[in-house]
JSON list of C-alpha atoms in Angstrom, two decimals:
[
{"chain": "A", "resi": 1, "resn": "UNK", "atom": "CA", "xyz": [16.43, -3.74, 1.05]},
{"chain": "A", "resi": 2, "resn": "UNK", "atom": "CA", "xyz": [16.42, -0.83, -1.33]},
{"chain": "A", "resi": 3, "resn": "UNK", "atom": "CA", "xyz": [14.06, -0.84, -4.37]},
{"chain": "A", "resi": 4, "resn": "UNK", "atom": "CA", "xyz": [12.20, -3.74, -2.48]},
{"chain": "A", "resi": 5, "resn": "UNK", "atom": "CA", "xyz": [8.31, -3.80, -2.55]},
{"chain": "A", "resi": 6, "resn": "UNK", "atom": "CA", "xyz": [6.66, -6.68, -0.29]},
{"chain": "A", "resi": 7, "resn": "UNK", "atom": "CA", "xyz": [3.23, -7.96, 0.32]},
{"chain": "A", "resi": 8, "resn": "UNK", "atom": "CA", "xyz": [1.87, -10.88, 2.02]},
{"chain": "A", "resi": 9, "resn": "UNK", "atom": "CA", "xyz": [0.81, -12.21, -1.75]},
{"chain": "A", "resi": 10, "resn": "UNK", "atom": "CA", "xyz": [4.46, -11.35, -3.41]},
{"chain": "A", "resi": 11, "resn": "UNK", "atom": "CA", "xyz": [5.42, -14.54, -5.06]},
{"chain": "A", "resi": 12, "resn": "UNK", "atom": "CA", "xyz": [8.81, -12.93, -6.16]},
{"chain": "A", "resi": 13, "resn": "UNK", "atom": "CA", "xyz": [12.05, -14.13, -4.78]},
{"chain": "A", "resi": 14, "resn": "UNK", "atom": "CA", "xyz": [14.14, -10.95, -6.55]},
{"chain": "A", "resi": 15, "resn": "UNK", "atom": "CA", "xyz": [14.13, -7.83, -5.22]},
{"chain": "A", "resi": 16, "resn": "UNK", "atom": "CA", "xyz": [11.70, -5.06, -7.31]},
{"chain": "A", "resi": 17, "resn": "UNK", "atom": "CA", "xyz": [13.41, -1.89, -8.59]},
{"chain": "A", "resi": 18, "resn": "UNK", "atom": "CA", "xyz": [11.30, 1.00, -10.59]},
{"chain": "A", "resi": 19, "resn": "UNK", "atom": "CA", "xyz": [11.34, 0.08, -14.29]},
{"chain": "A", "resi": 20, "resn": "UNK", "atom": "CA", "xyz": [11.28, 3.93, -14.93]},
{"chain": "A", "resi": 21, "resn": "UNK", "atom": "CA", "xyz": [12.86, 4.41, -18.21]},
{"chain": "A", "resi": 22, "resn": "UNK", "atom": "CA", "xyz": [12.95, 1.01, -19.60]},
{"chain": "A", "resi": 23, "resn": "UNK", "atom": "CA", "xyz": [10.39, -0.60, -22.67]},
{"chain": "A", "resi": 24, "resn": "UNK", "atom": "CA", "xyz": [9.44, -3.69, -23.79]},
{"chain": "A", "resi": 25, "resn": "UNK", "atom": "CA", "xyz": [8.83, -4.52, -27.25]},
{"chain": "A", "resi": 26, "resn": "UNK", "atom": "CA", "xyz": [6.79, -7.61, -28.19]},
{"chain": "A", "resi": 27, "resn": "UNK", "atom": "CA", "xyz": [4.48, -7.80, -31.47]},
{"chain": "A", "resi": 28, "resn": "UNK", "atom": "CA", "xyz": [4.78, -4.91, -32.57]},
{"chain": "A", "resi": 29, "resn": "UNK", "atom": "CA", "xyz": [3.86, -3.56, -29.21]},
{"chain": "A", "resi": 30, "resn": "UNK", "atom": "CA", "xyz": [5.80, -0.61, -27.18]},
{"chain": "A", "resi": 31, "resn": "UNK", "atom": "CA", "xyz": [5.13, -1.14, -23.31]},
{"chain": "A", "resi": 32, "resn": "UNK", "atom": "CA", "xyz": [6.14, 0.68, -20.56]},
{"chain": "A", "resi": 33, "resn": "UNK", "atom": "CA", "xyz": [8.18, -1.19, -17.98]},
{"chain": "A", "resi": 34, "resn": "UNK", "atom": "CA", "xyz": [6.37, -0.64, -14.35]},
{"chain": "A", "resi": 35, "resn": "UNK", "atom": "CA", "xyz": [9.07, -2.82, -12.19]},
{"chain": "A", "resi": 36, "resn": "UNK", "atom": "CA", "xyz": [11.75, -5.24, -13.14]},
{"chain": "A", "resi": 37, "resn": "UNK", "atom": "CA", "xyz": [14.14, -7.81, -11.41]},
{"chain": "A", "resi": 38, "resn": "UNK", "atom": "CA", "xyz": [16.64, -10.33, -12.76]},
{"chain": "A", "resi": 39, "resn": "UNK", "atom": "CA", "xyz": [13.78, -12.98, -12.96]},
{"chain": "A", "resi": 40, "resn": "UNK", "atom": "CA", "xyz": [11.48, -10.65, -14.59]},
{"chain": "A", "resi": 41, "resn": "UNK", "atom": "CA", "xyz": [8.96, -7.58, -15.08]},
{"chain": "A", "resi": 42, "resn": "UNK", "atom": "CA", "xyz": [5.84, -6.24, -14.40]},
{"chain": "A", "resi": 43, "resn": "UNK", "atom": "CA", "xyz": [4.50, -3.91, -17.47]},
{"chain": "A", "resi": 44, "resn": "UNK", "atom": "CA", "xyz": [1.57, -1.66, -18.42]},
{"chain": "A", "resi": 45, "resn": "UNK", "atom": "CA", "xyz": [-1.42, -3.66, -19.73]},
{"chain": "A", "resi": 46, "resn": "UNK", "atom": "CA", "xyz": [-1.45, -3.49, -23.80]},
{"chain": "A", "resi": 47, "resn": "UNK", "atom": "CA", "xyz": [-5.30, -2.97, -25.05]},
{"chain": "A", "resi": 48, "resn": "UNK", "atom": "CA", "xyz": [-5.82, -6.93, -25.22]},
{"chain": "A", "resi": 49, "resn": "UNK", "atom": "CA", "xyz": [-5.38, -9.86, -23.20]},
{"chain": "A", "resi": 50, "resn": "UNK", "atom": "CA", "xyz": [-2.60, -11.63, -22.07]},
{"chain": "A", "resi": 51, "resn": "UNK", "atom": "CA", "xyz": [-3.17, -15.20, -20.41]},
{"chain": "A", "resi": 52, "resn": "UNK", "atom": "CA", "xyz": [-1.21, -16.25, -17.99]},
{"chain": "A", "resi": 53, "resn": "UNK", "atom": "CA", "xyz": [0.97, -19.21, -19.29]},
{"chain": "A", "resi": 54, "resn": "UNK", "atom": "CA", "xyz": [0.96, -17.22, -22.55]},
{"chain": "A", "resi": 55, "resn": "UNK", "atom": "CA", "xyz": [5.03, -17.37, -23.87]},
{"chain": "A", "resi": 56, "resn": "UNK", "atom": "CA", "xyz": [6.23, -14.85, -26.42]},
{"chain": "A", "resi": 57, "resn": "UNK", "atom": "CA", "xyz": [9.72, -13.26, -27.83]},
{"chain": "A", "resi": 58, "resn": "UNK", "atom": "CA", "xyz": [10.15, -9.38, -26.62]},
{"chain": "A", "resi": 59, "resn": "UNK", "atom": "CA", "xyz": [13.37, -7.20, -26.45]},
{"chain": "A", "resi": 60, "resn": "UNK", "atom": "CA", "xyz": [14.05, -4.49, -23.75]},
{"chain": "A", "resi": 61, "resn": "UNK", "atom": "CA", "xyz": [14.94, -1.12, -24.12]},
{"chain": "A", "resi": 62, "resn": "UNK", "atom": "CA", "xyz": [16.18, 1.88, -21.77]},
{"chain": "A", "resi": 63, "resn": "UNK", "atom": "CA", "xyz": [16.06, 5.71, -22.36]},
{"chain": "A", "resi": 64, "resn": "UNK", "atom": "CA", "xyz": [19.32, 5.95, -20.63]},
{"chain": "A", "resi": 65, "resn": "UNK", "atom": "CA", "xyz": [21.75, 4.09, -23.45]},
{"chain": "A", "resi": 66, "resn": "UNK", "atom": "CA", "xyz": [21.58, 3.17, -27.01]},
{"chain": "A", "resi": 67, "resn": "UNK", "atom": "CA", "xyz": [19.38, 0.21, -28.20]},
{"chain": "A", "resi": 68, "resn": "UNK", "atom": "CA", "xyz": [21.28, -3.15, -27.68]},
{"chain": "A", "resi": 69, "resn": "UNK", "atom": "CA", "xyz": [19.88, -5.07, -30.68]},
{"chain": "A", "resi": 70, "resn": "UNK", "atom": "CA", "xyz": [20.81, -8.47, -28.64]},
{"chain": "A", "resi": 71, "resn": "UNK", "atom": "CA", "xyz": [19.05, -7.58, -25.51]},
{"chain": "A", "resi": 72, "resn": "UNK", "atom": "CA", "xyz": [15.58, -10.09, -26.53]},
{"chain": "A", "resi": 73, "resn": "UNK", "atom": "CA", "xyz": [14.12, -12.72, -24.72]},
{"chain": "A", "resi": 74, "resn": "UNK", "atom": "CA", "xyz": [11.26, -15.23, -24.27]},
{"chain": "A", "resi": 75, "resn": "UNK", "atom": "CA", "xyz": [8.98, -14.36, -21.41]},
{"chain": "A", "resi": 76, "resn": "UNK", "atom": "CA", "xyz": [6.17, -16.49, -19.97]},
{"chain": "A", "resi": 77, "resn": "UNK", "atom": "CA", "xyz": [2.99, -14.31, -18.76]},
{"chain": "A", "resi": 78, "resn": "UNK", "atom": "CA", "xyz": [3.10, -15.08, -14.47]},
{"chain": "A", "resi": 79, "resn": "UNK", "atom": "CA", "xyz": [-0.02, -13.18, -13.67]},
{"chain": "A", "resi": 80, "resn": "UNK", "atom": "CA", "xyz": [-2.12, -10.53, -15.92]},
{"chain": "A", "resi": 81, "resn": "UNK", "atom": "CA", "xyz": [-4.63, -7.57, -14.23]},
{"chain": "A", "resi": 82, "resn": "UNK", "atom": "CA", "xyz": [-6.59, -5.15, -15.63]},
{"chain": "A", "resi": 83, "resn": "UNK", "atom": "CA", "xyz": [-3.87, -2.31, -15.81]},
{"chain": "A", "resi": 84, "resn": "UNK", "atom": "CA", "xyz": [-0.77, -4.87, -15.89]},
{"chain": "A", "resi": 85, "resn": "UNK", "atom": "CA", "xyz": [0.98, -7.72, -16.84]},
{"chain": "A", "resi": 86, "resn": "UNK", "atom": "CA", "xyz": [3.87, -9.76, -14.90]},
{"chain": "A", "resi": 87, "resn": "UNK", "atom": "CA", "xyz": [6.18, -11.95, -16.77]},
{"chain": "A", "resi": 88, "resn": "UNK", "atom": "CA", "xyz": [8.91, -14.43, -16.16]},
{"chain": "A", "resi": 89, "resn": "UNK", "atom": "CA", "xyz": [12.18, -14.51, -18.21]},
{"chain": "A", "resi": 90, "resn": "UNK", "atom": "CA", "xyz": [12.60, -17.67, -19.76]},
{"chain": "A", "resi": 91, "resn": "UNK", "atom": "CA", "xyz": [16.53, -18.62, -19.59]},
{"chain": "A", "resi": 92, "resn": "UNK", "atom": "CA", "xyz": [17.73, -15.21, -19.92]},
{"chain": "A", "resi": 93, "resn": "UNK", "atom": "CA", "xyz": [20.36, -14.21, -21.99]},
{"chain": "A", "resi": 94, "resn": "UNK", "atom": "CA", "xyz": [23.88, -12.33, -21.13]},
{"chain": "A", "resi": 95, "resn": "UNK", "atom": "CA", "xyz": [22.64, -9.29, -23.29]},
{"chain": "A", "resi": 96, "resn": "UNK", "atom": "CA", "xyz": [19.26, -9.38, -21.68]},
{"chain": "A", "resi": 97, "resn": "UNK", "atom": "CA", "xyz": [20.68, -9.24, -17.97]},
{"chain": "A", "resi": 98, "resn": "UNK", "atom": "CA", "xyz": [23.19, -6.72, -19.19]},
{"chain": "A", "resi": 99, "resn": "UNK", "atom": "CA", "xyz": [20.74, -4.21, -19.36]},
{"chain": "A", "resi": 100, "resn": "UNK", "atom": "CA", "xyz": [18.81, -5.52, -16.70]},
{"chain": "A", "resi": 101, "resn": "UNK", "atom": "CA", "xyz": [21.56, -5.04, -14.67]},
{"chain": "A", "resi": 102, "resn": "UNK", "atom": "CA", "xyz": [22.43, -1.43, -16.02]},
{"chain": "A", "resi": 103, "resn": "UNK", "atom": "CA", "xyz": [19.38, -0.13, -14.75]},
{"chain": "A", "resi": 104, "resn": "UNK", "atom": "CA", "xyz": [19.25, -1.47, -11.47]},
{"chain": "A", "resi": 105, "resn": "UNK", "atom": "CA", "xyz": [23.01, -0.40, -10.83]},
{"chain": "A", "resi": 106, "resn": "UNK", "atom": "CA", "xyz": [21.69, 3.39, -11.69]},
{"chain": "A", "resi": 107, "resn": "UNK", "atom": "CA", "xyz": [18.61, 3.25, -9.20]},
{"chain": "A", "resi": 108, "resn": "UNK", "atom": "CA", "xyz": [20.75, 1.75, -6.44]},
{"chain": "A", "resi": 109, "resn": "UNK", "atom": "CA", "xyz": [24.50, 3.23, -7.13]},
{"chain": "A", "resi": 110, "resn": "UNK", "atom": "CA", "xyz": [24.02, 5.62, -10.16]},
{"chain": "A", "resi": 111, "resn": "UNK", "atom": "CA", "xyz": [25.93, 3.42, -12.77]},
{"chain": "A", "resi": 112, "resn": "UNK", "atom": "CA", "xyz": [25.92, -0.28, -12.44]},
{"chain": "A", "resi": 113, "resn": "UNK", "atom": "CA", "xyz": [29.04, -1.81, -10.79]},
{"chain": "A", "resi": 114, "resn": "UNK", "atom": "CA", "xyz": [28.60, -4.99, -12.65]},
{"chain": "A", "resi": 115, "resn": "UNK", "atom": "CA", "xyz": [29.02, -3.50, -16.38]},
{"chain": "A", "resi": 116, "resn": "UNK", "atom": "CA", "xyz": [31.26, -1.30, -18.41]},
{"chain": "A", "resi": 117, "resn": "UNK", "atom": "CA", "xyz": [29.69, 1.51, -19.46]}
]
């Protein structure tokens, strides 16, 4: 499948698409999206620790449209290496997979065929 990444250790059930573009904003922390699904993300490691189990409030962000103020979250911390973190969404909202959704429909179609632009 397109956008798909596989290994014999992938736990994910969603395919992977290139987070290119998108943010995460947590704590007063700006992190660069690495890969994203509808069930979660993988991000660049912040300069401190993240345990896995760890649950906190974020909001995502993409280069490619305004900011949606609704598009937050909770995530729970899945697995955290030195140079990233993987997180679960926790009962994602509409707004969240909105976005979500956005930028997957550009990598695989150019606009998403699931929202209004």
């Amino acid at each position: 499948m397109p956008g798909r990444k596989s290994s014999n250790n992938d736990r994910r059930v969603d395919d992977r698409h290139e987070g290119e573009g998108l943010f995460m904003v947590f704590e007063n922390n700006l992190v660069e999206v690495v890969d994203i699904s509808v069930g979660g993300l993988k991000f660049k490691r912040p300069p401190f620790d993240l345990a896995p189990g760890r649950r906190f409030s974020f909001e995502l962000r993409s280069a490619y449209e305004d900011p949606n103020p609704l598009a937050k979250g909770i995530a729970v911390v899945r697995a955290s290496k030195e140079d990233w973190v993987a997180i679960e969404f926790v009962r994602p909202t509409f707004s969240l997979m909105k976005v979500v959704g956005r930028h997957i429909g550009r990598l695989l179609v150019g606009r998403s065929h699931l929202f209004r632009h």
